[in-house]
Amino acid sequence: MNYDLSQIPERAIKPRQKGLTMVMDKGLSLRQVEDFLEVSSPYTDIVKLGWATSYVTPNLKEKLAIYKSAGIPVYFGGTLFEAFYIRNQFEDYLRVLDKFGMEYAEVSDGSVEMESDVKCEFIHRLSKHVTVLSEVGSKDEAKIIPPYKWIKLMRMELEAGAWKVIGEAREGGNVGLFRSSGEVRQGLVEEILTEIPEENIIWEAPQKSQQVWFVKLVGANVNVGNIAPNEVISLETIRLGLRGDTFDHFLDK
Amino acid sequence: MNYDLSQIPERAIKPRQKGLTMVMDKGLSLRQVEDFLEVSSPYTDIVKLGWATSYVTPNLKEKLAIYKSAGIPVYFGGTLFEAFYIRNQFEDYLRVLDKFGMEYAEVSDGSVEMESDVKCEFIHRLSKHVTVLSEVGSKDEAKIIPPYKWIKLMRMELEAGAWKVIGEAREGGNVGLFRSSGEVRQGLVEEILTEIPEENIIWEAPQKSQQVWFVKLVGANVNVGNIAPNEVISLETIRLGLRGDTFDHFLDK
Amino acid sequence: MNYDLSQIPERAIKPRQKGLTMVMDKGLSLRQVEDFLEVSSPYTDIVKLGWATSYVTPNLKEKLAIYKSAGIPVYFGGTLFEAFYIRNQFEDYLRVLDKFGMEYAEVSDGSVEMESDVKCEFIHRLSKHVTVLSEVGSKDEAKIIPPYKWIKLMRMELEAGAWKVIGEAREGGNVGLFRSSGEVRQGLVEEILTEIPEENIIWEAPQKSQQVWFVKLVGANVNVGNIAPNEVISLETIRLGLRGDTFDHFLDK
């Protein structure tokens, strides 16, 4: 840190087991990746190449190499897994992971119908090759999953071999964990946390108010995701009680 | 593309006659233009220097040279034409186009009152020097133009020599084609499409939900505009059915 | 300017006494700072490193050097002052300002309770070392300060040694001067301007509609702040009547 302040909550340092920040890259140039890393590398634990953007971005191999040399794992968004799945091309997906040397992968069912045991089978199979993140929650805002089912799915997917389960919110932060207004489904999150250890969950929380809410509920070292590259510094100050929104939260009363 | 997926809609390739993406540059630095091109050049057909930003950006000549060497045509936003027009400086405008070697120009009346035959006369005159885009629709959200008049104006302007007509939406996507909430004037668009060939229209659609709506209505190769530089990759995935919003749209049922 | 247009309002040039643009840097990389300066240096009068972002950004010294060589003063956001104050570390804050060679500082009470005479004492003390900006208004949207009190506080703080007083709005533009919808508290601003000279106030106005409102009320050379780096060009066109929103405002009727 650039100077000393007392009463700053203790922050996990890399490689972190909790307090993870997952960042969404939806098409950065190589220089933009370097710029991002210059500022945010110490605070970034893992990067997602959003949904199937990796299909169209011309600089994929070079980009993966830059993240690799910075020691930051990268994975393709779950929608890419679903795109291969819905086309009966899962074997091709394995070859793509292999071709690009991916060490992490996401399994999700945000845009497809998939029985939970089928999903768990994919998690299980993939977990033999890569570290798996699995995502719970639909991208369809009309589709409300009750809390007991979130919990059941998360537990099953962790048991099937997922390293972390992700709570869905999309890039906009307006589905899954959140109402279409972006407001947190507070009761849902609290109920999940009674059953699933917080360190096993990454909460997608792209909006500032959502990040603030999770830091206040879980603490400085909550795992959050879908953070825009230029919002990682802001998030870090929210974690540390150094932005107005959490200014009082970590101070001795 | 970085890997193979089946059931991807056929995308026009450059130089495209339809499926155009028009991007708005509202003051990028030279390096930012290079970064943008590295990622989005294959998917970008034409760039607009938003409204009259070209008046104040210090790097204009160098920027035009970069776009030129990438083979991407550039034009000044229609508000610049209107700014010269309202000051009785149209002859000066021609000299500016000449001085900067512009090969495209926009004629619009979003902020001024202009009779349609006067506008068509400008389109006609300019079309002898440059390729003309003409824009229909007001920047004033209180000003509602009925569908039959949109159609009449578009037809007149195409006949006067416009290469494409643009449906107005501003940078925000909240006027012209859209309600102030950003919602599409669906009946308006559908009625226009019964009379004007889709390939002759560029729909300004800066918001993701608007892009999704047009891709679903017209197809992967709809012409859309006012796309932010860092949203071109996202748009391309929407066109290809590779983002949640259009995930099912192009799949065999 | 890149070409000539008549009826453009006269704009103050640097070093400006009025018509200031204060830009918020919330974690730019060094190259991003250079890119910003390439485009916006002529129109940027002062840069704020937002709230306490300077605590976590790894490139602080080098960044300050770049701004310095461009002749643009920089200061730490007021929340940093408050973070030192609430921890009884004000003397440490002075040492931080000294260590980084800061020539400007902000005093605010957006997130803490502070008696106005205490605040003025801090302004007074700091003004012996640096040029002081002081901020009026709470970050808490539930806390409404009546106009007469805004005026009283602004006057006291200017008398205590503040170079400018800042009207609070946050990065979002939804507190202080504005309703939570972002709408201007019009009566408040107009009443303040009957008592405090406009050149002594910097209005935080991060949203375009807010910038438009202030330019229409005060003129091209209004002082505004919390401008995002990539919105400075847009703001400059709004000041000059070269964007749709102020297109008519400066024309001879």
GROMACS .gro file of C-alpha atoms in nm, chain C residues 54-241:
model
  188
  560SER     CA    1  -0.457   0.613  -0.420
  561TYR     CA    2  -0.419   0.371  -0.129
  562VAL     CA    3  -0.433   0.067  -0.356
  563THR     CA    4  -0.315   0.172  -0.703
  564PRO     CA    5   0.038   0.040  -0.755
  565ASN     CA    6   0.151   0.313  -0.994
  566LEU     CA    7   0.094   0.622  -0.782
  567LYS     CA    8   0.434   0.793  -0.797
  568GLU     CA    9   0.476   0.740  -1.169
  569LYS     CA   10   0.123   0.859  -1.236
  570LEU     CA   11   0.172   1.178  -1.039
  571ALA     CA   12   0.489   1.240  -1.239
  572ILE     CA   13   0.302   1.209  -1.570
  573TYR     CA   14   0.031   1.453  -1.465
  574LYS     CA   15   0.296   1.690  -1.333
  575SER     CA   16   0.488   1.692  -1.657
  576ALA     CA   17   0.160   1.772  -1.836
  577GLY     CA   18   0.109   2.068  -1.603
  578ILE     CA   19  -0.215   1.934  -1.457
  579PRO     CA   20  -0.257   1.954  -1.078
  580VAL     CA   21  -0.375   1.641  -0.899
  581TYR     CA   22  -0.534   1.587  -0.561
  582PHE     CA   23  -0.658   1.295  -0.353
  583GLY     CA   24  -1.033   1.262  -0.313
  584GLY     CA   25  -1.184   1.399   0.007
  585THR     CA   26  -1.269   1.053   0.136
  586LEU     CA   27  -0.897   0.998   0.189
  587PHE     CA   28  -0.879   1.305   0.414
  588GLU     CA   29  -1.180   1.169   0.603
  589ALA     CA   30  -1.021   0.824   0.636
  590PHE     CA   31  -0.717   0.979   0.805
  591TYR     CA   32  -0.933   1.211   1.014
  592ILE     CA   33  -1.165   0.942   1.150
  593ARG     CA   34  -0.859   0.741   1.257
  594ASN     CA   35  -0.701   1.039   1.435
  595GLN     CA   36  -0.421   1.030   1.179
  596PHE     CA   37  -0.437   1.383   1.043
  597GLU     CA   38  -0.068   1.440   1.106
  598ASP     CA   39   0.002   1.128   0.901
  599TYR     CA   40  -0.211   1.275   0.625
  600LEU     CA   41   0.010   1.582   0.616
  601ARG     CA   42   0.313   1.356   0.582
  602VAL     CA   43   0.146   1.167   0.295
  603LEU     CA   44   0.076   1.492   0.111
  604ASP     CA   45   0.438   1.587   0.167
  605LYS     CA   46   0.580   1.250   0.065
  606PHE     CA   47   0.399   1.258  -0.268
  607GLY     CA   48   0.461   1.627  -0.331
  608MET     CA   49   0.090   1.711  -0.346
  609GLU     CA   50   0.014   2.078  -0.407
  610TYR     CA   51  -0.363   2.050  -0.375
  611ALA     CA   52  -0.583   1.877  -0.118
  612GLU     CA   53  -0.951   1.828  -0.056
  613VAL     CA   54  -1.131   1.866   0.276
  614SER     CA   55  -1.474   1.707   0.293
  615ASP     CA   56  -1.720   1.559   0.538
  616GLY     CA   57  -1.930   1.342   0.310
  617SER     CA   58  -1.892   1.027   0.519
  618VAL     CA   59  -1.816   1.166   0.867
  619GLU     CA   60  -1.983   1.397   1.115
  620MET     CA   61  -1.775   1.711   1.156
  621GLU     CA   62  -1.870   2.047   1.308
  622SER     CA   63  -1.831   2.326   1.056
  623ASP     CA   64  -1.577   2.512   1.267
  624VAL     CA   65  -1.365   2.198   1.293
  625LYS     CA   66  -1.382   2.155   0.918
  626CYS     CA   67  -1.286   2.518   0.866
  627GLU     CA   68  -0.992   2.475   1.099
  628PHE     CA   69  -0.867   2.188   0.881
  629ILE     CA   70  -0.915   2.401   0.572
  630HIS     CA   71  -0.724   2.681   0.737
  631ARG     CA   72  -0.436   2.459   0.846
  632LEU     CA   73  -0.406   2.282   0.513
  633SER     CA   74  -0.425   2.607   0.319
  634LYS     CA   75  -0.085   2.703   0.462
  635HIS     CA   76   0.070   2.406   0.281
  636VAL     CA   77  -0.144   2.340  -0.025
  637THR     CA   78  -0.426   2.480  -0.235
  638VAL     CA   79  -0.745   2.357  -0.073
  639LEU     CA   80  -1.068   2.245  -0.231
  640SER     CA   81  -1.344   2.191   0.019
  641GLU     CA   82  -1.656   1.996  -0.048
  642VAL     CA   83  -2.007   2.061   0.078
  643GLY     CA   84  -2.281   1.796   0.079
  644SER     CA   85  -2.329   1.448   0.214
  645LYS     CA   86  -2.276   1.115   0.038
  646ASP     CA   87  -2.582   0.993   0.225
  647GLU     CA   88  -2.887   1.040   0.002
  648ALA     CA   89  -3.117   1.056   0.303
  649LYS     CA   90  -2.934   1.363   0.436
  650ILE     CA   91  -3.084   1.676   0.284
  651ILE     CA   92  -2.907   2.002   0.362
  652PRO     CA   93  -3.132   2.309   0.314
  653PRO     CA   94  -3.013   2.581   0.073
  654TYR     CA   95  -2.939   2.845   0.338
  655LYS     CA   96  -2.701   2.600   0.504
  656TRP     CA   97  -2.521   2.513   0.179
  657ILE     CA   98  -2.465   2.885   0.135
  658LYS     CA   99  -2.347   2.938   0.491
  659LEU     CA  100  -2.106   2.646   0.473
  660MET     CA  101  -1.967   2.746   0.134
  661ARG     CA  102  -1.907   3.100   0.254
  662MET     CA  103  -1.738   2.986   0.575
  663GLU     CA  104  -1.514   2.743   0.391
  664LEU     CA  105  -1.407   2.997   0.132
  665GLU     CA  106  -1.330   3.241   0.413
  666ALA     CA  107  -1.131   2.972   0.592
  667GLY     CA  108  -0.903   2.947   0.293
  668ALA     CA  109  -1.059   2.716   0.037
  669TRP     CA  110  -0.965   2.802  -0.321
  670LYS     CA  111  -1.290   2.650  -0.450
  671VAL     CA  112  -1.588   2.481  -0.290
  672ILE     CA  113  -1.719   2.167  -0.451
  673GLY     CA  114  -2.087   2.071  -0.465
  674GLU     CA  115  -2.109   1.699  -0.384
  675ALA     CA  116  -2.259   1.448  -0.627
  676ARG     CA  117  -2.038   1.136  -0.603
  677GLU     CA  118  -1.923   0.940  -0.906
  678GLY     CA  119  -2.283   0.844  -0.978
  679GLY     CA  120  -2.438   1.191  -0.969
  680ASN     CA  121  -2.721   1.085  -0.739
  681VAL     CA  122  -2.670   1.260  -0.403
  682GLY     CA  123  -2.603   1.610  -0.274
  683LEU     CA  124  -2.683   1.846  -0.561
  684PHE     CA  125  -2.899   1.582  -0.722
  685ARG     CA  126  -3.196   1.367  -0.636
  686SER     CA  127  -3.142   0.992  -0.633
  687SER     CA  128  -3.278   0.989  -0.990
  688GLY     CA  129  -2.991   1.215  -1.095
  689GLU     CA  130  -3.223   1.513  -1.141
  690VAL     CA  131  -3.075   1.850  -1.039
  691ARG     CA  132  -3.200   2.017  -0.720
  692GLN     CA  133  -3.267   2.323  -0.932
  693GLY     CA  134  -3.390   2.556  -0.660
  694LEU     CA  135  -3.088   2.472  -0.448
  695VAL     CA  136  -2.839   2.556  -0.721
  696GLU     CA  137  -3.015   2.878  -0.817
  697GLU     CA  138  -3.029   2.995  -0.457
  698ILE     CA  139  -2.660   2.919  -0.401
  699LEU     CA  140  -2.573   3.124  -0.710
  700THR     CA  141  -2.751   3.430  -0.570
  701GLU     CA  142  -2.499   3.434  -0.285
  702ILE     CA  143  -2.174   3.263  -0.391
  703PRO     CA  144  -1.984   3.376  -0.703
  704GLU     CA  145  -2.001   3.105  -0.967
  705GLU     CA  146  -1.625   3.105  -1.021
  706ASN     CA  147  -1.575   2.988  -0.661
  707ILE     CA  148  -1.780   2.672  -0.704
  708ILE     CA  149  -1.706   2.345  -0.883
  709TRP     CA  150  -2.026   2.152  -0.944
  710GLU     CA  151  -1.987   1.775  -0.951
  711ALA     CA  152  -2.187   1.674  -1.257
  712PRO     CA  153  -2.090   1.329  -1.381
  713GLN     CA  154  -2.402   1.272  -1.594
  714LYS     CA  155  -2.445   1.432  -1.934
  715SER     CA  156  -2.789   1.573  -1.850
  716GLN     CA  157  -2.636   1.741  -1.545
  717GLN     CA  158  -2.355   1.896  -1.746
  718VAL     CA  159  -2.608   2.024  -1.998
  719TRP     CA  160  -2.818   2.176  -1.722
  720PHE     CA  161  -2.522   2.365  -1.571
  721VAL     CA  162  -2.396   2.490  -1.907
  722LYS     CA  163  -2.743   2.622  -1.986
  723LEU     CA  164  -2.775   2.789  -1.645
  724VAL     CA  165  -2.425   2.930  -1.595
  725GLY     CA  166  -2.274   2.929  -1.943
  726ALA     CA  167  -1.990   2.770  -2.138
  727ASN     CA  168  -1.745   2.853  -1.864
  728VAL     CA  169  -1.911   2.685  -1.570
  729ASN     CA  170  -1.683   2.487  -1.339
  730VAL     CA  171  -1.780   2.121  -1.334
  731GLY     CA  172  -1.627   1.813  -1.179
  732ASN     CA  173  -1.627   1.434  -1.147
  733ILE     CA  174  -1.606   1.412  -1.523
  734ALA     CA  175  -1.501   1.069  -1.648
  735PRO     CA  176  -1.179   1.079  -1.852
  736ASN     CA  177  -1.352   0.967  -2.170
  737GLU     CA  178  -1.629   1.228  -2.133
  738VAL     CA  179  -1.414   1.541  -2.140
  739ILE     CA  180  -1.446   1.580  -2.517
  740SER     CA  181  -1.822   1.540  -2.495
  741LEU     CA  182  -1.835   1.802  -2.218
  742GLU     CA  183  -1.630   2.042  -2.427
  743THR     CA  184  -1.877   2.011  -2.715
  744ILE     CA  185  -2.164   2.073  -2.474
  745ARG     CA  186  -1.987   2.387  -2.351
  746LEU     CA  187  -1.947   2.508  -2.710
  747GLY     CA  188  -2.302   2.437  -2.828
   0.00000   0.00000   0.00000
